[in-house]
PDB file of C-alpha atoms in Angstrom:
ATOM      1  CA  GLY A   3      10.540 -18.343  31.121  1.00  0.00           C
ATOM      2  CA  GLY A   4      12.005 -14.895  30.721  1.00  0.00           C
ATOM      3  CA  ARG A   5      10.776 -12.186  28.399  1.00  0.00           C
ATOM      4  CA  LEU A   6      11.303 -12.677  24.643  1.00  0.00           C
ATOM      5  CA  ASN A   7      13.500 -10.323  22.747  1.00  0.00           C
ATOM      6  CA  THR A   8      11.531  -8.112  20.348  1.00  0.00           C
ATOM      7  CA  GLU A   9      12.629  -6.066  17.337  1.00  0.00           C
ATOM      8  CA  THR A  10      12.445  -2.373  17.564  1.00  0.00           C
ATOM      9  CA  PRO A  11       9.233  -1.372  15.914  1.00  0.00           C
ATOM     10  CA  VAL A  12       9.171   0.798  12.869  1.00  0.00           C
ATOM     11  CA  GLY A  13       7.987   4.431  13.283  1.00  0.00           C
ATOM     12  CA  ASN A  14       5.266   6.217  11.350  1.00  0.00           C
ATOM     13  CA  ARG A  15       7.429   6.734   8.239  1.00  0.00           C
ATOM     14  CA  GLY A  16       5.272   5.725   5.371  1.00  0.00           C
ATOM     15  CA  ASN A  17       2.025   7.126   6.675  1.00  0.00           C
ATOM     16  CA  GLY A  18       0.151   9.365   4.351  1.00  0.00           C
ATOM     17  CA  ALA A  19      -1.409   9.871   0.946  1.00  0.00           C
ATOM     18  CA  TRP A  20       1.046   8.941  -1.770  1.00  0.00           C
ATOM     19  CA  PHE A  21       0.717   9.657  -5.516  1.00  0.00           C
ATOM     20  CA  ASP A  22       2.773   9.730  -8.673  1.00  0.00           C
ATOM     21  CA  PRO A  23       2.343  13.133 -10.381  1.00  0.00           C
ATOM     22  CA  ALA A  24       2.634  11.350 -13.773  1.00  0.00           C
ATOM     23  CA  THR A  25      -0.545   9.250 -13.116  1.00  0.00           C
ATOM     24  CA  GLY A  26      -3.153  11.768 -11.965  1.00  0.00           C
ATOM     25  CA  GLY A  27      -6.365  10.576 -10.207  1.00  0.00           C
ATOM     26  CA  GLN A  28      -4.612   7.547  -8.626  1.00  0.00           C
ATOM     27  CA  GLY A  29      -2.760   6.990  -5.397  1.00  0.00           C
ATOM     28  CA  LEU A  30      -2.170   5.073  -2.245  1.00  0.00           C
ATOM     29  CA  ALA A  31      -3.240   5.721   1.380  1.00  0.00           C
ATOM     30  CA  LEU A  32      -0.683   3.951   3.665  1.00  0.00           C
ATOM     31  CA  TYR A  33      -0.631   3.347   7.425  1.00  0.00           C
ATOM     32  CA  THR A  34       2.161   1.826   9.443  1.00  0.00           C
ATOM     33  CA  VAL A  35       1.553  -0.695  12.190  1.00  0.00           C
ATOM     34  CA  PRO A  36       4.702  -0.093  14.283  1.00  0.00           C
ATOM     35  CA  LEU A  37       4.255  -2.841  16.835  1.00  0.00           C
ATOM     36  CA  GLN A  38       3.874  -5.455  14.104  1.00  0.00           C
ATOM     37  CA  ASN A  39       6.533  -4.088  11.684  1.00  0.00           C
ATOM     38  CA  ARG A  40       3.860  -3.828   8.968  1.00  0.00           C
ATOM     39  CA  ILE A  41       2.418  -1.394   6.633  1.00  0.00           C
ATOM     40  CA  VAL A  42      -1.087  -1.622   5.243  1.00  0.00           C
ATOM     41  CA  GLY A  43      -3.174   0.497   2.904  1.00  0.00           C
ATOM     42  CA  THR A  44      -5.450   1.042  -0.043  1.00  0.00           C
ATOM     43  CA  TRP A  45      -4.436   1.548  -3.645  1.00  0.00           C
ATOM     44  CA  TYR A  46      -6.904   3.767  -5.590  1.00  0.00           C
ATOM     45  CA  THR A  47      -6.524   3.124  -9.369  1.00  0.00           C
ATOM     46  CA  TYR A  48      -8.185   2.009 -12.553  1.00  0.00           C
ATOM     47  CA  ALA A  49      -8.897  -1.424 -14.105  1.00  0.00           C
ATOM     48  CA  PRO A  50      -5.946  -2.703 -16.274  1.00  0.00           C
ATOM     49  CA  SER A  51      -8.234  -2.436 -19.322  1.00  0.00           C
ATOM     50  CA  GLY A  52      -9.002   1.291 -18.454  1.00  0.00           C
ATOM     51  CA  GLY A  53     -12.006   3.226 -17.369  1.00  0.00           C
ATOM     52  CA  ALA A  54     -13.480   1.483 -14.322  1.00  0.00           C
ATOM     53  CA  GLN A  55     -12.261   2.677 -10.989  1.00  0.00           C
ATOM     54  CA  ARG A  56     -10.664   0.029  -8.764  1.00  0.00           C
ATOM     55  CA  TRP A  57      -9.206  -0.208  -5.276  1.00  0.00           C
ATOM     56  CA  TYR A  58      -6.924  -2.735  -3.882  1.00  0.00           C
ATOM     57  CA  THR A  59      -5.969  -3.585  -0.314  1.00  0.00           C
ATOM     58  CA  LEU A  60      -2.284  -3.786   0.532  1.00  0.00           C
ATOM     59  CA  ASP A  61      -0.903  -5.752   3.437  1.00  0.00           C
ATOM     60  CA  SER A  62       2.838  -6.169   3.876  1.00  0.00           C
ATOM     61  CA  THR A  63       4.534  -9.347   5.050  1.00  0.00           C
ATOM     62  CA  SER A  64       7.099  -7.129   6.727  1.00  0.00           C
ATOM     63  CA  PHE A  65       8.249  -3.486   6.926  1.00  0.00           C
ATOM     64  CA  ASP A  66      11.499  -2.173   8.279  1.00  0.00           C
ATOM     65  CA  GLY A  67      10.711   1.519   7.945  1.00  0.00           C
ATOM     66  CA  THR A  68      12.103   1.717   4.461  1.00  0.00           C
ATOM     67  CA  THR A  69      11.196  -1.432   2.473  1.00  0.00           C
ATOM     68  CA  ALA A  70       7.952  -3.458   2.298  1.00  0.00           C
ATOM     69  CA  THR A  71       6.571  -6.249   0.183  1.00  0.00           C
ATOM     70  CA  PHE A  72       2.789  -6.455  -0.155  1.00  0.00           C
ATOM     71  CA  THR A  73       0.119  -8.929  -1.073  1.00  0.00           C
ATOM     72  CA  VAL A  74      -2.362  -7.092  -3.261  1.00  0.00           C
ATOM     73  CA  ARG A  75      -6.036  -8.055  -2.925  1.00  0.00           C
ATOM     74  CA  ALA A  76      -8.854  -6.909  -5.222  1.00  0.00           C
ATOM     75  CA  THR A  77     -11.989  -5.619  -3.577  1.00  0.00           C
ATOM     76  CA  GLN A  78     -15.229  -6.642  -5.319  1.00  0.00           C
ATOM     77  CA  GLY A  79     -18.934  -6.587  -4.587  1.00  0.00           C
ATOM     78  CA  GLY A  80     -20.619  -4.502  -1.929  1.00  0.00           C
ATOM     79  CA  SER A  81     -22.998  -1.588  -2.352  1.00  0.00           C
ATOM     80  CA  LEU A  82     -22.870   2.050  -1.122  1.00  0.00           C
ATOM     81  CA  GLY A  83     -24.049   2.218   2.522  1.00  0.00           C
ATOM     82  CA  VAL A  84     -24.971  -1.474   2.622  1.00  0.00           C
ATOM     83  CA  PRO A  85     -22.926  -3.700   5.007  1.00  0.00           C
ATOM     84  CA  GLY A  86     -21.417  -6.985   3.770  1.00  0.00           C
ATOM     85  CA  GLY A  87     -21.125  -8.416   0.353  1.00  0.00           C
ATOM     86  CA  VAL A  88     -17.468  -7.487  -0.138  1.00  0.00           C
ATOM     87  CA  GLN A  89     -15.062 -10.136  -1.417  1.00  0.00           C
ATOM     88  CA  LEU A  90     -11.293  -9.883  -1.277  1.00  0.00           C
ATOM     89  CA  THR A  91      -9.348 -11.907  -3.792  1.00  0.00           C
ATOM     90  CA  GLU A  92      -5.529 -12.173  -4.151  1.00  0.00           C
ATOM     91  CA  ALA A  93      -4.649 -10.150  -7.290  1.00  0.00           C
ATOM     92  CA  GLY A  94      -0.916  -9.764  -7.292  1.00  0.00           C
ATOM     93  CA  SER A  95       2.091  -8.353  -5.344  1.00  0.00           C
ATOM     94  CA  ALA A  96       3.880  -5.047  -4.857  1.00  0.00           C
ATOM     95  CA  SER A  97       6.912  -3.580  -3.252  1.00  0.00           C
ATOM     96  CA  LEU A  98       7.566  -0.213  -1.649  1.00  0.00           C
ATOM     97  CA  ASN A  99      10.917   1.483  -1.128  1.00  0.00           C
ATOM     98  CA  LEU A 100      10.771   4.730   0.736  1.00  0.00           C
ATOM     99  CA  THR A 101      13.717   6.889  -0.189  1.00  0.00           C
ATOM    100  CA  SER A 102      12.738   9.701   2.293  1.00  0.00           C
ATOM    101  CA  ASN A 103       9.621  10.809   4.254  1.00  0.00           C
ATOM    102  CA  THR A 104       8.335  12.450   1.026  1.00  0.00           C
ATOM    103  CA  GLN A 105       9.536  10.159  -1.778  1.00  0.00           C
ATOM    104  CA  GLY A 106       9.256   6.483  -2.645  1.00  0.00           C
ATOM    105  CA  VAL A 107       9.056   3.844  -5.370  1.00  0.00           C
ATOM    106  CA  PHE A 108       6.057   1.550  -5.609  1.00  0.00           C
ATOM    107  CA  THR A 109       6.529  -1.467  -7.981  1.00  0.00           C
ATOM    108  CA  TRP A 110       3.479  -3.734  -8.720  1.00  0.00           C
ATOM    109  CA  THR A 111       2.374  -6.755 -10.723  1.00  0.00           C
ATOM    110  CA  LEU A 112      -1.255  -7.642 -11.238  1.00  0.00           C
ATOM    111  CA  GLY A 113      -1.679 -10.603 -13.550  1.00  0.00           C
ATOM    112  CA  THR A 114       0.283  -9.841 -16.670  1.00  0.00           C
ATOM    113  CA  ALA A 115       0.292  -6.058 -15.993  1.00  0.00           C
ATOM    114  CA  SER A 116       3.147  -4.455 -14.054  1.00  0.00           C
ATOM    115  CA  GLY A 117       4.466  -1.017 -13.481  1.00  0.00           C
ATOM    116  CA  THR A 118       6.373   1.424 -11.214  1.00  0.00           C
ATOM    117  CA  TYR A 119       5.225   4.641  -9.573  1.00  0.00           C
ATOM    118  CA  ASN A 120       7.580   7.290  -8.402  1.00  0.00           C
ATOM    119  CA  LEU A 121       5.670   8.473  -5.293  1.00  0.00           C
ATOM    120  CA  SER A 122       5.430  11.730  -3.445  1.00  0.00           C
ATOM    121  CA  ASN A 123       3.781  11.981   0.036  1.00  0.00           C
ATOM    122  CA  LEU A 124       1.027  14.635   0.240  1.00  0.00           C
ATOM    123  CA  VAL A 125       1.175  14.649   4.078  1.00  0.00           C
ATOM    124  CA  PRO A 126       4.620  13.439   5.224  1.00  0.00           C
ATOM    125  CA  GLN A 127       5.135  12.632   8.899  1.00  0.00           C
TER     126      GLN A 127
END
């Protein structure tokens, strides 16, 4: 048994606080996991019906440094400063296409709602 071949891991491209200037008060915090060719994060937004703040967790099935496809999970329950009580339920899917270190396109579907954000990175790597 020799060593297994591995893929070259992705770098830190994608890390940062991303937002679409057209949708103020919303955004994504993304973090690459280079050794796993993944990108994970949190999407801070509002309920599809409006008003209530929501956040979703994002976990990619793969990431090549430019493109990722995510499973989107809704975060519910829990209380400020109290451990436990949080439930994650699958809510939809999303994709990310980074066109540069400072720009990208995030496309999402949650139930019957869908949309696209033209993202800018507040803290590019």
